[in-house]
XYZ file of C-alpha atoms in Angstrom:
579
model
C -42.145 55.461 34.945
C -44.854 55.877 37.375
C -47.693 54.346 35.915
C -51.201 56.302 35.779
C -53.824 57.406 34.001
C -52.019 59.899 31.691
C -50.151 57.014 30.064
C -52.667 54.126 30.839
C -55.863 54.308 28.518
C -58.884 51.456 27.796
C -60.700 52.369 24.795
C -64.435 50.200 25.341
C -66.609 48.717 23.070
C -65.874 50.750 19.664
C -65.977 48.951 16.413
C -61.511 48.728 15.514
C -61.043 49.318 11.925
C -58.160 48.384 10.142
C -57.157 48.090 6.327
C -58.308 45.135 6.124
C -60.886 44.050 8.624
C -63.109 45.876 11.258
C -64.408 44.196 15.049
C -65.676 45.365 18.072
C -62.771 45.197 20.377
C -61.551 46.924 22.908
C -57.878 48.420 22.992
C -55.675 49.016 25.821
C -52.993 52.040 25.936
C -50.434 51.488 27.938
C -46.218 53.923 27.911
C -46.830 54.378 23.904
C -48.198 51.427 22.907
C -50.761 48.911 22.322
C -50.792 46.273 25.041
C -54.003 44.893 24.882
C -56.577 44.229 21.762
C -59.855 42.006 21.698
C -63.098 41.319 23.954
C -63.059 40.508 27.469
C -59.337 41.653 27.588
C -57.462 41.898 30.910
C -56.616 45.860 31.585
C -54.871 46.976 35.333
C -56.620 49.662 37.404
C -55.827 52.944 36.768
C -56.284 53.244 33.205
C -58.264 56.023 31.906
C -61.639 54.585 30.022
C -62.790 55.953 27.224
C -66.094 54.649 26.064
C -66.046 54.410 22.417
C -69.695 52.154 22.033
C -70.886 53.635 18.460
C -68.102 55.010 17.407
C -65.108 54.034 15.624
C -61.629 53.117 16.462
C -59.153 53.427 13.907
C -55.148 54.288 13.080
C -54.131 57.522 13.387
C -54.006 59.310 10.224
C -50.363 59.842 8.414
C -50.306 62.759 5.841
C -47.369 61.753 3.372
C -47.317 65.747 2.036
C -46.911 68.668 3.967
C -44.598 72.058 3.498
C -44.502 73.551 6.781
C -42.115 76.802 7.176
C -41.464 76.546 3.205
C -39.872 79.654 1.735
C -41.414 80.310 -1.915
C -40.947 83.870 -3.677
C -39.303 85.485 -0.701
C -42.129 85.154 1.903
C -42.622 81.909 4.311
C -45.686 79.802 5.050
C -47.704 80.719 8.022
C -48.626 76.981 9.218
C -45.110 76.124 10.918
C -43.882 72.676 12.325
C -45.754 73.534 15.877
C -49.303 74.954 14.183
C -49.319 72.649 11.567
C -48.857 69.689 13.390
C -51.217 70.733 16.167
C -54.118 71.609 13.179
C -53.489 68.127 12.101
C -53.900 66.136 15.739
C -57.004 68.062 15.541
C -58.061 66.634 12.330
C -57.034 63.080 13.345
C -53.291 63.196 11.773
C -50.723 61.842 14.223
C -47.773 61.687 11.473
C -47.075 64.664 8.981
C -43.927 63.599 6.312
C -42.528 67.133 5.038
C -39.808 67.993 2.564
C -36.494 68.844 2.626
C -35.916 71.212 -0.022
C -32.257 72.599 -0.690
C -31.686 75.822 -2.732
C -29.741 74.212 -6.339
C -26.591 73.764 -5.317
C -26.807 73.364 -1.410
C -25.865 69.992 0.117
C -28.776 67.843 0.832
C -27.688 66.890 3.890
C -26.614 70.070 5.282
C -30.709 71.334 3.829
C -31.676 68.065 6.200
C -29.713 69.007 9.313
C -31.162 72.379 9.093
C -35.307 71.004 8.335
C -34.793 69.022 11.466
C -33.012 71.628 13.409
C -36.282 73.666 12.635
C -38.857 70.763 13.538
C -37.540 69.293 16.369
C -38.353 71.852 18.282
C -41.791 72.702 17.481
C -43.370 69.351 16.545
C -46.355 68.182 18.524
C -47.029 64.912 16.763
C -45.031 62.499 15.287
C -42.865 63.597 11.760
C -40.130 62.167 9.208
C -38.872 63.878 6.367
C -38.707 63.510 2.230
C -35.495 65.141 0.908
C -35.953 66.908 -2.514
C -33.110 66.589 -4.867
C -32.763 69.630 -6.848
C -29.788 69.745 -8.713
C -28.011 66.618 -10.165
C -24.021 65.613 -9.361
C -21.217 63.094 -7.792
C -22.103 65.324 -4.434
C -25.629 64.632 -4.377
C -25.276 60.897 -5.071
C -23.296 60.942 -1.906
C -25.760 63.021 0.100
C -28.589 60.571 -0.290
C -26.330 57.278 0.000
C -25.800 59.421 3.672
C -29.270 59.861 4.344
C -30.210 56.786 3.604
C -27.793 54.729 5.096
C -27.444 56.948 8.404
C -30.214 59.296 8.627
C -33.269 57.275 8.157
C -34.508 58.871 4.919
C -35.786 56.163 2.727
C -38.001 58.469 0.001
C -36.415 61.589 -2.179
C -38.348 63.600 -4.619
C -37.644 65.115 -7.316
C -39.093 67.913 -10.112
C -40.023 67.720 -13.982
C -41.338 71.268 -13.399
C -39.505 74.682 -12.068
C -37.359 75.175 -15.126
C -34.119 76.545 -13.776
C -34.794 76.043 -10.779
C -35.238 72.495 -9.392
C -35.871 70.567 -13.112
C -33.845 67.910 -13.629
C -33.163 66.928 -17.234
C -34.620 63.557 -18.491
C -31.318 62.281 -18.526
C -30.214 63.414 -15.381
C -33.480 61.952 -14.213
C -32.336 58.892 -15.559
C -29.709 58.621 -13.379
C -31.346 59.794 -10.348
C -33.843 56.770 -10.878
C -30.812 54.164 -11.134
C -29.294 55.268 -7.965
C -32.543 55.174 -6.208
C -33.213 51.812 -7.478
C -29.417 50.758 -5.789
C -30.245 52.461 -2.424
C -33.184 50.653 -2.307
C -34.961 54.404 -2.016
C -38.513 55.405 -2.812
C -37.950 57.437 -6.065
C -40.991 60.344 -5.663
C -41.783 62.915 -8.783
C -43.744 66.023 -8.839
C -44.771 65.604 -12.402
C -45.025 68.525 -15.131
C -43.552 69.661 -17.835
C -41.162 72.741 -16.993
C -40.310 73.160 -20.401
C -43.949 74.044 -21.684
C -44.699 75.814 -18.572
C -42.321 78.204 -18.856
C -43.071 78.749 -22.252
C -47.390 78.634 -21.479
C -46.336 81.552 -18.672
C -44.926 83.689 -21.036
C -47.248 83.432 -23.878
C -50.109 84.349 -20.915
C -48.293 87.067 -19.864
C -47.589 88.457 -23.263
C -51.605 87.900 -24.100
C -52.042 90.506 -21.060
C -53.462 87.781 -18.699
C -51.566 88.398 -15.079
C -54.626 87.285 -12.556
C -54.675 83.474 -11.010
C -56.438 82.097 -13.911
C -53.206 82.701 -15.927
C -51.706 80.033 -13.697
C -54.153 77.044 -14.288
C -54.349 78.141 -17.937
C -50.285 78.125 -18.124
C -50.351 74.448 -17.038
C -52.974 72.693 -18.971
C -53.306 68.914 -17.569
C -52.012 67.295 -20.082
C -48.428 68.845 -19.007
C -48.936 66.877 -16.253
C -50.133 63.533 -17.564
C -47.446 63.765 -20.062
C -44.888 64.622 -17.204
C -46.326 61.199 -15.289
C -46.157 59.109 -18.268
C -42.135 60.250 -18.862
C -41.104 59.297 -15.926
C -42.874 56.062 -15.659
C -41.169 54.994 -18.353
C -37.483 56.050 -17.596
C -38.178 54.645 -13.937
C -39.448 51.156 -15.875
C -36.411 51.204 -17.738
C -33.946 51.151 -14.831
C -36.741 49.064 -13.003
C -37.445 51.820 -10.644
C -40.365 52.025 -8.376
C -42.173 55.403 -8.763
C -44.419 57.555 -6.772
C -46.393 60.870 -7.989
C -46.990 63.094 -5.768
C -50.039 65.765 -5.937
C -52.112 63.633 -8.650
C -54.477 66.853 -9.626
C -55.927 65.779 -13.119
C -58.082 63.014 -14.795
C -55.906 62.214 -17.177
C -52.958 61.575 -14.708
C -54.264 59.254 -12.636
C -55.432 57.270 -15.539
C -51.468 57.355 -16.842
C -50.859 55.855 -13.675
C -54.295 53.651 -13.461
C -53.009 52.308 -16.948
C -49.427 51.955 -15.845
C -50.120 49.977 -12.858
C -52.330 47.543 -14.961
C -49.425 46.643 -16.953
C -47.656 45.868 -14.090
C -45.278 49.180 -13.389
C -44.960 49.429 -9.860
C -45.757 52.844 -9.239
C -48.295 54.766 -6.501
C -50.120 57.684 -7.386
C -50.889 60.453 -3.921
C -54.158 63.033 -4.763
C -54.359 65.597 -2.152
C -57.470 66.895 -0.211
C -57.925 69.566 -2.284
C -58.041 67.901 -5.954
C -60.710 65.562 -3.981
C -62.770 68.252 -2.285
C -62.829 71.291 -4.626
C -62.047 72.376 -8.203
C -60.202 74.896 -10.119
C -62.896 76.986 -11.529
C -62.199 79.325 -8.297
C -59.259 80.468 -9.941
C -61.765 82.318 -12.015
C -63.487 83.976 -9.035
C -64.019 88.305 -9.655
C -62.635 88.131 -5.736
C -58.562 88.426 -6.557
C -58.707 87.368 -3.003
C -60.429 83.905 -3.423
C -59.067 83.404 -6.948
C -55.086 83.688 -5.606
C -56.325 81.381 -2.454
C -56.677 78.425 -4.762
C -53.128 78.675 -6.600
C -51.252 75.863 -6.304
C -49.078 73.237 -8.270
C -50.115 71.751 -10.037
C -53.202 73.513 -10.470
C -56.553 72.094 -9.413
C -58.171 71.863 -12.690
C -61.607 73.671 -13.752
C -63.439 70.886 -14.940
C -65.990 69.627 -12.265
C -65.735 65.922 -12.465
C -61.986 66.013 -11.537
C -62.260 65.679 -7.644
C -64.764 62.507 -8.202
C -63.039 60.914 -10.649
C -59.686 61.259 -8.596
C -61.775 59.631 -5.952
C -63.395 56.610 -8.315
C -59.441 55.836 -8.824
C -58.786 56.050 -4.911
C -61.561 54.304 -4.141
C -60.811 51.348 -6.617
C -56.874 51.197 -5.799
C -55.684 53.183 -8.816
C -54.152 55.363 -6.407
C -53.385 55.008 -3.230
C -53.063 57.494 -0.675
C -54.276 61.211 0.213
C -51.665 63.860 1.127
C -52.888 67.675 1.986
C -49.786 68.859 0.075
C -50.344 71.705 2.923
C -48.309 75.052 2.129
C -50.253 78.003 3.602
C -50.246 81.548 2.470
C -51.615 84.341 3.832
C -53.455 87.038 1.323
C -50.846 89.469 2.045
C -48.479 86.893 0.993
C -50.094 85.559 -1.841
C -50.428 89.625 -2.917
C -46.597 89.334 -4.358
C -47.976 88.142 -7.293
C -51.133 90.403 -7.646
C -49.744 91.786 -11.236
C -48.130 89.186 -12.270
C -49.402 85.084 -11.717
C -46.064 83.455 -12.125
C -44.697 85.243 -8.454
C -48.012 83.879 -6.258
C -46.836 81.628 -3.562
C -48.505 78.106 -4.399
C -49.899 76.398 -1.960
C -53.324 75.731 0.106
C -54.498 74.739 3.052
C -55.570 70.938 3.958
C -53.784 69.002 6.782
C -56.807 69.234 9.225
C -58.958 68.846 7.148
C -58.023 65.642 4.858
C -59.430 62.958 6.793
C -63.124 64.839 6.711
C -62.900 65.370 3.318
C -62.081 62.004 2.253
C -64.988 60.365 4.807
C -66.815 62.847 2.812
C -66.653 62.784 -0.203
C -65.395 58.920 -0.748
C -67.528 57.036 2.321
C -70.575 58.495 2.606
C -70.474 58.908 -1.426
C -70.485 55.015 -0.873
C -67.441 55.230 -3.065
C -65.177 53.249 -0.350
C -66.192 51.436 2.684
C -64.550 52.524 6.361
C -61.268 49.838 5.458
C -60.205 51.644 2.344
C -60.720 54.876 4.408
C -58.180 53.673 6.839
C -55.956 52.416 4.246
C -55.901 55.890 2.151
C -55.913 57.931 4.670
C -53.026 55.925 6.823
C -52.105 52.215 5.929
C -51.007 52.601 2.745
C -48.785 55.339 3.635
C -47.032 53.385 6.566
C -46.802 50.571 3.841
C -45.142 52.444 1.001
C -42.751 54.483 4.018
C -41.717 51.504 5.495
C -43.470 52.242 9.041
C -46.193 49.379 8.933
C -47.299 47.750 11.235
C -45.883 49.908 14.382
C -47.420 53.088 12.250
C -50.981 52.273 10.830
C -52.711 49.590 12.289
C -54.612 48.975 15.224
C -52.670 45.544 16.954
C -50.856 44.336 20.315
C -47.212 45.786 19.562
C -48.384 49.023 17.229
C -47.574 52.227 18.824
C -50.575 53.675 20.285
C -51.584 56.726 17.666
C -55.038 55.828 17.625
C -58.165 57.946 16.581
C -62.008 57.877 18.072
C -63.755 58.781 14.916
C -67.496 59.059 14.877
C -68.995 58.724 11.513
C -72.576 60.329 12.290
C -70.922 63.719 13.613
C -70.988 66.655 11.004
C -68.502 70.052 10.845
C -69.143 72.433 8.917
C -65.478 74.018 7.337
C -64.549 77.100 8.334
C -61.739 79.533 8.169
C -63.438 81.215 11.990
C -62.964 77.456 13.525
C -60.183 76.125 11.681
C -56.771 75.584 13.465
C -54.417 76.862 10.900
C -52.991 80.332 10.947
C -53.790 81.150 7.308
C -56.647 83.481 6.638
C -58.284 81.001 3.779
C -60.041 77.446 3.747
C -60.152 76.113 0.452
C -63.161 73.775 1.605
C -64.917 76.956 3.289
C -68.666 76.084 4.455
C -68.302 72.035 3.018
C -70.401 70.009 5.536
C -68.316 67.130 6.365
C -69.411 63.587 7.972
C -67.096 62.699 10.035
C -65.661 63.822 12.669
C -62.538 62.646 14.822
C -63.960 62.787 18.802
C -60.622 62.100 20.287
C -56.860 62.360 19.147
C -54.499 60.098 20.941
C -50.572 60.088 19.738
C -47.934 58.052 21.229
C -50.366 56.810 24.003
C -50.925 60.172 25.439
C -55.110 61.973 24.762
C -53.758 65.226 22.920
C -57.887 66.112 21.202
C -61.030 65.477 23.059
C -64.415 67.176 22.622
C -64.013 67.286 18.512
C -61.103 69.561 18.887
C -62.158 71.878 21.268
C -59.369 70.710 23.964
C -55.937 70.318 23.232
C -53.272 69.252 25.161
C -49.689 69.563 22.970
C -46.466 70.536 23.843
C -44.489 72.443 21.778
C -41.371 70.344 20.575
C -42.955 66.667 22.235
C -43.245 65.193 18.909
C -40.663 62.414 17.860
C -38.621 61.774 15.050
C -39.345 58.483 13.321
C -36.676 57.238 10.662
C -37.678 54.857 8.692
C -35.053 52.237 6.896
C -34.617 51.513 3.084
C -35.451 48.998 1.122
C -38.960 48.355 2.129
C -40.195 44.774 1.121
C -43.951 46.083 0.042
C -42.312 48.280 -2.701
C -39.078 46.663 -3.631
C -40.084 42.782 -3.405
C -41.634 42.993 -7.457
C -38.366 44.968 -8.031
C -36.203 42.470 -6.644
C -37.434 39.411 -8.741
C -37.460 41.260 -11.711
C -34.118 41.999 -11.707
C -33.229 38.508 -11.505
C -35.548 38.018 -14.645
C -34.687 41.246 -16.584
C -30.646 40.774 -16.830
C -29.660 41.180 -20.302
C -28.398 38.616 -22.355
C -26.330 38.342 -24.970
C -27.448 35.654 -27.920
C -24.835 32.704 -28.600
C -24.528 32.512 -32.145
C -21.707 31.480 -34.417
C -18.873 34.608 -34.932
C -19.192 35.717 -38.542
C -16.479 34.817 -41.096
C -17.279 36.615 -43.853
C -15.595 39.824 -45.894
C -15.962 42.542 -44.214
C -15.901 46.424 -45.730
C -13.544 48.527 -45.327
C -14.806 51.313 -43.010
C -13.453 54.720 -44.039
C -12.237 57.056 -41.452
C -15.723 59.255 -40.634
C -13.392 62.261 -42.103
C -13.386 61.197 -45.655
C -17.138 59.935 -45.638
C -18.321 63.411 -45.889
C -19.773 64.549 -48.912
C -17.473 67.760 -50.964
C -19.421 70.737 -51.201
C -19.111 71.380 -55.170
C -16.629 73.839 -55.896
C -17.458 76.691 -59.227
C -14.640 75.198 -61.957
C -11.894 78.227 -63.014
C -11.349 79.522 -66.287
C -8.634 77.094 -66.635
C -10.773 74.135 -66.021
C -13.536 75.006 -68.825
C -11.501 75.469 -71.640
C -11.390 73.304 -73.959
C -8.815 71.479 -76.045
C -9.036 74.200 -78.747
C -9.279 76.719 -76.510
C -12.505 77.415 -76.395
C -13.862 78.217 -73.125
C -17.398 76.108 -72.744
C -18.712 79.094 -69.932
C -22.402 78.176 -70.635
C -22.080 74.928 -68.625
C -19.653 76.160 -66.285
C -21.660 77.831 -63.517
C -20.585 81.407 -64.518
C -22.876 84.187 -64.014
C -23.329 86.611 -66.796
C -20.937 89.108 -65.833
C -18.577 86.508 -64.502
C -18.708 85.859 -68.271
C -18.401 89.286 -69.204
C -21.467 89.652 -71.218
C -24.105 92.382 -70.563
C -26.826 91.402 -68.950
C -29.563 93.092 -71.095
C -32.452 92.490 -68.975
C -31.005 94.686 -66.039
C -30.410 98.448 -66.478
C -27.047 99.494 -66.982
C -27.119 102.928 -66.028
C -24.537 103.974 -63.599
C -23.512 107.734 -62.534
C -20.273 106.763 -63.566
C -20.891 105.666 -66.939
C -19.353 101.959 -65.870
C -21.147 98.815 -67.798
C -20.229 95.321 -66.524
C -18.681 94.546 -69.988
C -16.063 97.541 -69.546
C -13.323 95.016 -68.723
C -13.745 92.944 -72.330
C -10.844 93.810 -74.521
C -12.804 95.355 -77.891
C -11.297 95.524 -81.088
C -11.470 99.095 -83.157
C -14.408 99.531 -85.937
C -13.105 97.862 -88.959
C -14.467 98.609 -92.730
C -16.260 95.709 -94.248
C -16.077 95.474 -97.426
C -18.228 92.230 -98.366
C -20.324 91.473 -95.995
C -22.774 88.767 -96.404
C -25.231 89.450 -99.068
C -22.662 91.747 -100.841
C -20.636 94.946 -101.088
C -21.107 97.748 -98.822
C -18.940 100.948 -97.761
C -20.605 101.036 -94.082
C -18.120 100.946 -90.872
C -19.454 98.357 -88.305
């Protein structure tokens, strides 16, 4: 390769900022990667210079959550694998991780062959893929050990939510959990209840309620904190490491603040939306604006969400921001306009997350410019087993590297945005913040804030990324050392021992109404008044009932009668009357 100033770059005197550190260094870009890193560094002629004095230098940004070309009630996103990932170079993203998602039924790695056959084309930045698993069987369990093992897939995701659709049971969940655990695979969970959902959806619909706030009000947040907290503990109980994805409520990410305390090893992901706006929009009289925030799970109504999502961030509760990005036009999103349960879910937020997070969580002065980088990329090359060539700023890393200049302000807007939906969620938020230059796998693809791009459709690269990860499994290794079962040595019991009946004979008769055999007595007196017999079983009238009938029947008609006889001294003496 002919070396020049398209693949040669020297980034000068810009403050680097890593996860865990920041110093004014300079960086030089040389075929993909970085060659040189410090002061007074050595850097051939030739190299483009790109004076960064003021500014800062940090990783590129890695999004852990997008949905680009994702089919949901027969219509497909508009943000596809080359818009998407060119709106997210713009916004300082130089790796997106989508989703595999196979119909139930469909072979997860045929589902894979196709999501890459789709990307690979189109991609302008770096990408690597989740695989949902949305059915449970022998066939699936193969499928991942596949993708795992040859494919480079080290993270699968599953559903509590979409009741017939993509829920697994909490057994079957179970088991998906153990054989994640044996891969040495990244067990993710979209975490609701389906069950109650389904049930919540109807009961709205029934009430007459069929507009977008029928959606957030059909999933209140504790279906989702309830939905976190299940599967924590099943994944505990196989010692499984967990991660939620799309953390929208309070009350979730203190399930998994609280879990983590105790030790659980589990991540929690918010996305750019639950930071930078609220649910209450679902509300809005515009059926346009209200259907533009639908998505799942919801973002809730009550204000303090986004900041209290970001106090957890902040504090390492949770750990990294996704834009769960799945973009619907209006027209799209109007499939549902008479009924809540058929609008495409999904919003908008892949350029936009890093902004949003400087926003609202540094200039808060809720997090300082390391746990920026570590949210927003780090931790995410950490948990996917991509640190430290993804995610850090150090001789060897591959050069995805972002000029980001943290006095600049950009105001949100669906007219500027990148993205081809019609709708920004974060429409006229001010952000601090403001990525100057974009440069992924060594090669300037943003200058000028955004306003010149250089991409080529279908240039982006493939990473796979290998399983068992040591900064997620090592707890999980030692503790299955320590958490072996044991059985107690004890001396065998030689006692009596009861005899067990068959389970047959152990159940209890149902009592049986005695025949007129049974109650008569030795002198032949049928004892009927103890017997169980009804009235007319006995054959006597029952005088408290009518006993008219048409046909002149009584319920006595069957008791043999003797004829009228003449008595002639009856008790208390002689009379000529016929009884």
């Amino acid at each position: 390769m002919v070396k020049t100033a398209t693949n040669r770059i020297h980034i000068k005197g810009g403050r680097v900022v890593n996860d865990d550190q920041s110093v004014e260094a300079d960086v030089y870009i040389e075929e993909g990667v970085v060659k040189g890193f410090g002061k007074d560094i050595l850097v051939p002629g030739g190299a483009r210079i790109i004076d960064a004095r003021g500014k800062l230098v940090i990783p590129g940004g890695i999004d852990p959550n997008t949905h680009f070309e994702i089919e949901s009630n027969g219509v497909t996103s508009v943000d596809d694998f080359y818009k998407g990932t060119k709106a997210a170079l713009v916004g300082g993203t130089t790796l997106t991780i989508d989703c595999v998602l196979p119909e139930k039924g469909e072979s997860l790695a045929e589902s894979y062959e196709k999501w890459r056959q789709k990307a690979d084309g189109k991609v302008v930045s770096d990408y690597s893929l989740h695989v949902a698993v949305t059915w449970w069987g022998e066939k699936v369990k193969d499928d991942m050990a596949l993708l795992a093992k040859e494919k480079g897939v080290n993270s699968f995701l599953v559903f509590l939510a979409h009741k017939d659709k993509y829920q697994l049971s909490d057994s079957e969940l179970y088991e998906f959990f153990t054989h994640c655990r044996e891969l040495g695979v990244l067990a993710m969970v979209h975490a609701e209840n389906g069950d109650l959902v389904a049930e919540m959806t109807k009961k709205m619909l029934g009430m007459g309620i069929r507009g977008p706030e029928g959606h957030v009000l059909s999933r209140p947040e504790e279906l989702e904190s309830e939905a976190a907290q299940r599967a924590i503990a099943i994944a505990n109980r196989v010692n499984c490491p967990i991660y939620i994805t799309r953390v929208m409520s309070r009350s979730a990410g203190d399930v998994i603040a609280a879990a983590r305390k105790r030790g659980n090893v589990v991540y929690g992901e918010p996305t750019a939306a639950g930071l930078g706006t609220d649910g209450s929009h679902c509300w809005d009289k515009n059926w346009k604006v209200a259907a533009a925030h639908v998505t799942d799970p919801p973002l809730r109504p009550d204000p303090s969400t986004p900041d209290h999502l970001m106090d957890l961030l902040a504090n390492g509760d949770l750990q990294i921001v996704g834009s769960d990005n799945r973009t619907f036009t209006t027209s799209q999103k109007a499939v549902g306009k008479d009924d809540f349960s058929k609008i495409p879910c999904g919003v908008n937020g892949v350029e936009d997350r890093m902004s949003v997070v400087w926003e609202r969580g540094v200039v808060s002065g809720k997090m300082d410019e390391n746990r920026f980088v570590a949210v927003t990329s780090t931790n995410a090359a950490k948990i996917f087993n991509m640190y430290p060539k993804k995610g850090r700023i150090a001789e060897g890393s591959d050069a995805d590297v972002i000029i980001w200049d943290p006095e600049a302000t950009r105001t949100i807007s669906v007219r500027t945005h990148h993205q081809a939906v019609d709708f920004n969620v974060f429409e006229g938020l001010t952000c601090h913040g403001v990525p100057l230059y974009t440069i992924c796998q060594g090669k300037v693809v943003c200058e000028d804030s955004g306003s010149v791009v250089h991409v080529t459709q279908g240039a982006g690269s493939w990473v796979p990324r290998d399983r068992r990860c040591d900064h997620v499994f090592k707890r999980i290794h030692a503790r299955e050392k320590l958490r072996v079962p044991k059985p107690v040595e004890r001396e065998p019991y030689d006692g009596t021992v009861a005899k067990a009946e068959p389970e047959e004979t152990l159940k209890v008769a149902q009592p049986t109404k005695p025949t007129m055999e049974e109650v008569t007595t030795s002198t032949g007196v049928r004892d009927l008044h103890k017997s169980g017999f009804t009235l007319a079983e006995r054959g006597i009238r029952d005088l408290r009932k009518s006993g008219f009938s048409l046909s002149g029947e009584q319920v006595d008609d069957n008791v043999p009668r003797r004829t009228g006889q003449r008595i002639t001294k009856p008790p208390g003496g002689s009379s000529s009357i016929i009884f």
